[in-house]
CSV table of C-alpha atoms and ligand atoms in Angstrom, one decimal:
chain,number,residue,atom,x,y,z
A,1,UNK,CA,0.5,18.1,12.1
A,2,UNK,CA,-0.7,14.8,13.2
A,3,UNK,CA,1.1,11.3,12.3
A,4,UNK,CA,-1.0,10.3,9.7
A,5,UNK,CA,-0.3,13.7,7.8
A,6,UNK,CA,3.7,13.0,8.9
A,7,UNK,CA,3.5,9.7,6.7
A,8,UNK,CA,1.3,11.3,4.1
A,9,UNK,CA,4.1,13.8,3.7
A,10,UNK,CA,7.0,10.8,3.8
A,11,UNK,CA,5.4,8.6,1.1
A,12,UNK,CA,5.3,11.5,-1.5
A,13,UNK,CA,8.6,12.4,-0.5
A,14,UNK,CA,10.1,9.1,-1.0
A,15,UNK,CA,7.9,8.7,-4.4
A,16,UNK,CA,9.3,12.2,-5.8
A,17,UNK,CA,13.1,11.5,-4.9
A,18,UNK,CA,12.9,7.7,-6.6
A,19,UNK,CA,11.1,9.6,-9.5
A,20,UNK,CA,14.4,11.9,-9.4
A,21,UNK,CA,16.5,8.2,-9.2
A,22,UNK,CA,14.7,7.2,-11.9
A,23,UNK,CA,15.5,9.9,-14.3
A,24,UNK,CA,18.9,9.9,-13.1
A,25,UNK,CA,19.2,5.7,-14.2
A,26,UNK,CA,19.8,4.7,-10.6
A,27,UNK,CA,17.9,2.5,-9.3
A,28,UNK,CA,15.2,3.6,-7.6
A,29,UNK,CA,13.8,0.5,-6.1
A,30,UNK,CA,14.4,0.6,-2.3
A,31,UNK,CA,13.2,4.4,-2.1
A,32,UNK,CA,10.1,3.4,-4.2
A,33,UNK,CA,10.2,0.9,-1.3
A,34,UNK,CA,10.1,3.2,1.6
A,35,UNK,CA,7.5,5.0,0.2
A,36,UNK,CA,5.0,2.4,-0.2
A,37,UNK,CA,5.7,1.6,3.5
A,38,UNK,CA,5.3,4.9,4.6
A,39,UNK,CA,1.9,4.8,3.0
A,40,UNK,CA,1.0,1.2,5.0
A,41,UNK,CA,1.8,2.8,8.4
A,42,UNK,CA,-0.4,5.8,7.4
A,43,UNK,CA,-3.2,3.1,6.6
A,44,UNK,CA,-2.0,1.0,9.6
A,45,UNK,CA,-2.6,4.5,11.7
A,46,UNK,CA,-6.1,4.8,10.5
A,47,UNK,CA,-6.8,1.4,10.8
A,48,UNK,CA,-5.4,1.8,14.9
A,49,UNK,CA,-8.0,4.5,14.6
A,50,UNK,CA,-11.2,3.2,13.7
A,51,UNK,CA,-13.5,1.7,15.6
A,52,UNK,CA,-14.4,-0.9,12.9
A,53,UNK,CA,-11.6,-3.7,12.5
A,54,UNK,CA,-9.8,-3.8,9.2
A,55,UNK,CA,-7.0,-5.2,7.0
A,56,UNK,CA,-4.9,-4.3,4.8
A,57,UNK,CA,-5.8,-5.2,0.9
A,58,UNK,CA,-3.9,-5.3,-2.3
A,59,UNK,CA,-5.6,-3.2,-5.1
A,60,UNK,CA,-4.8,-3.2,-8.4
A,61,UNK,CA,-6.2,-0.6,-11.1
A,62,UNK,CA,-8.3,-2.0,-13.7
A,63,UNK,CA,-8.3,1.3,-15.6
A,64,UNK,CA,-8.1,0.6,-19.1
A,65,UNK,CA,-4.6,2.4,-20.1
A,66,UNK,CA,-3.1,1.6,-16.8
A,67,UNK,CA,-4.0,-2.2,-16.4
A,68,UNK,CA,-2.1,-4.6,-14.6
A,69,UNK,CA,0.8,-7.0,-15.8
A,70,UNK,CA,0.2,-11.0,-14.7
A,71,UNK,CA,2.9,-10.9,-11.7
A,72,UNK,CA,1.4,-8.1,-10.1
A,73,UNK,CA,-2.4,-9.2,-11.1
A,74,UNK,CA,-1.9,-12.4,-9.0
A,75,UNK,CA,-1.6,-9.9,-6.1
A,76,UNK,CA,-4.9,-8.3,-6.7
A,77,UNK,CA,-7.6,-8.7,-3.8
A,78,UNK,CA,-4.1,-9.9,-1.3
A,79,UNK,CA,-5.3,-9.0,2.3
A,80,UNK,CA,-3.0,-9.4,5.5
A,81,UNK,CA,-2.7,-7.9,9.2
A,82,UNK,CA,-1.1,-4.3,8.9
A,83,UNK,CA,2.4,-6.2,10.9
A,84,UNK,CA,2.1,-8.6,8.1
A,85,UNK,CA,2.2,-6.1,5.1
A,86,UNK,CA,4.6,-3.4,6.6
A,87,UNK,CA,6.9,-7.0,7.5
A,88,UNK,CA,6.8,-8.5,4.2
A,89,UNK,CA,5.9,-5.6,1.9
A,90,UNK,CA,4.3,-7.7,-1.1
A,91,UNK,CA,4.5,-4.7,-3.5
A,92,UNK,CA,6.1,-2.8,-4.8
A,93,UNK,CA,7.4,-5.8,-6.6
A,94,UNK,CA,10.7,-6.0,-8.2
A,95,UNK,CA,9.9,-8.5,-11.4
A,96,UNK,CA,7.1,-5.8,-12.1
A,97,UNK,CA,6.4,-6.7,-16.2
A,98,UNK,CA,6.0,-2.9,-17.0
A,99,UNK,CA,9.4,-2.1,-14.6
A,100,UNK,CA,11.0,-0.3,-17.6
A,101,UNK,CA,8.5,2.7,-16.8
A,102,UNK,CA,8.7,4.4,-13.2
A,103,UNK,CA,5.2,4.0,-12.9
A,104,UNK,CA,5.5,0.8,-13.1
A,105,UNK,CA,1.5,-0.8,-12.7
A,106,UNK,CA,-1.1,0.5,-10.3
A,107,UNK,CA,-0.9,-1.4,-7.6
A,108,UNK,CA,-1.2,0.2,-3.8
A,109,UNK,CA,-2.6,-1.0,-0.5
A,110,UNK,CA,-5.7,-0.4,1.1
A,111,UNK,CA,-7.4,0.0,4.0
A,112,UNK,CA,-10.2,-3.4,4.0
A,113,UNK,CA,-12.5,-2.9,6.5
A,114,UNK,CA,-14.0,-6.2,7.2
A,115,UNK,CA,-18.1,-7.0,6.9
A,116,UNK,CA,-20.0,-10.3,8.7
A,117,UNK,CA,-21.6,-12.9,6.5
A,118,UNK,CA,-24.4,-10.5,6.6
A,119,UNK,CA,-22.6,-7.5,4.9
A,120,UNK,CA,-22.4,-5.8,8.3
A,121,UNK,CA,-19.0,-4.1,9.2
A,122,UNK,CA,-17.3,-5.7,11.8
A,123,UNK,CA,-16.9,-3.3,15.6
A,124,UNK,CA,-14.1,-3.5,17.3
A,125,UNK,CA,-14.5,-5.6,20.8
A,126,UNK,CA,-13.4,-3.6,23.7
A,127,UNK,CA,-10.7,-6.5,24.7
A,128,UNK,CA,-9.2,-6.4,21.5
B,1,ZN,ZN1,3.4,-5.3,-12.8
């Protein structure tokens, strides 16, 4: 099984035992946490992977029945280094409007990878 699979695996585990928190009325917050981070280093390893540079983005659902409430909305379109986002981990957040439900809004990272002026995605240099 390769890494990327490993932290596949670690963010749904982490997501099914705060679901199990949750339903238990503990708080659920810091495994929520963990998996949301295990996600970003499964981005950060693709991202490690790619010969195109990239960051990672903020992205909120704009789906109708699952839209966004204003704290975490301000957060849409966010992008930082990988190191940034796993450092500072701007979401899950907290002070989430629609905390009373587990699932909480949509909001998850992203892999960005980044485009020139002229739409063209952006190569790695060898001496990066
Ligand atoms: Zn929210």
């Amino acid at each position: 099984m390769s890494n990327s699979s490993n932290f596949y695996n670690q963010s749904k585990i982490y997501l099914s035992m705060a679901g199990f928190l949750y339903n238990e009325g503990k708080d659920f917050f810091p495994l929520l946490k963990e998996s949301y981070r295990a996600e970003l280093l499964n981005l950060q390893l693709k991202s490690f992977e790619s010969p195109i540079k990239s960051m990672a983005e903020i992205v909120n659902s704009t789906n109708k029945n699952s839209g966004s409430c204003s704290k975490c909305k301000e957060l849409n379109g966010l992008q930082m280094s990988f190191e940034d986002a796993i450092e500072k981990m701007p979401i899950p957040i907290k002070n989430c409007e629609r905390s009373v439900s587990f699932n909480r809004c949509t909001s998850f990272y992203h892999i960005k990878f980044l485009r020139d002026e002229d739409g063209m995605l952006i190569f790695k240099n060898e001496n990066d």
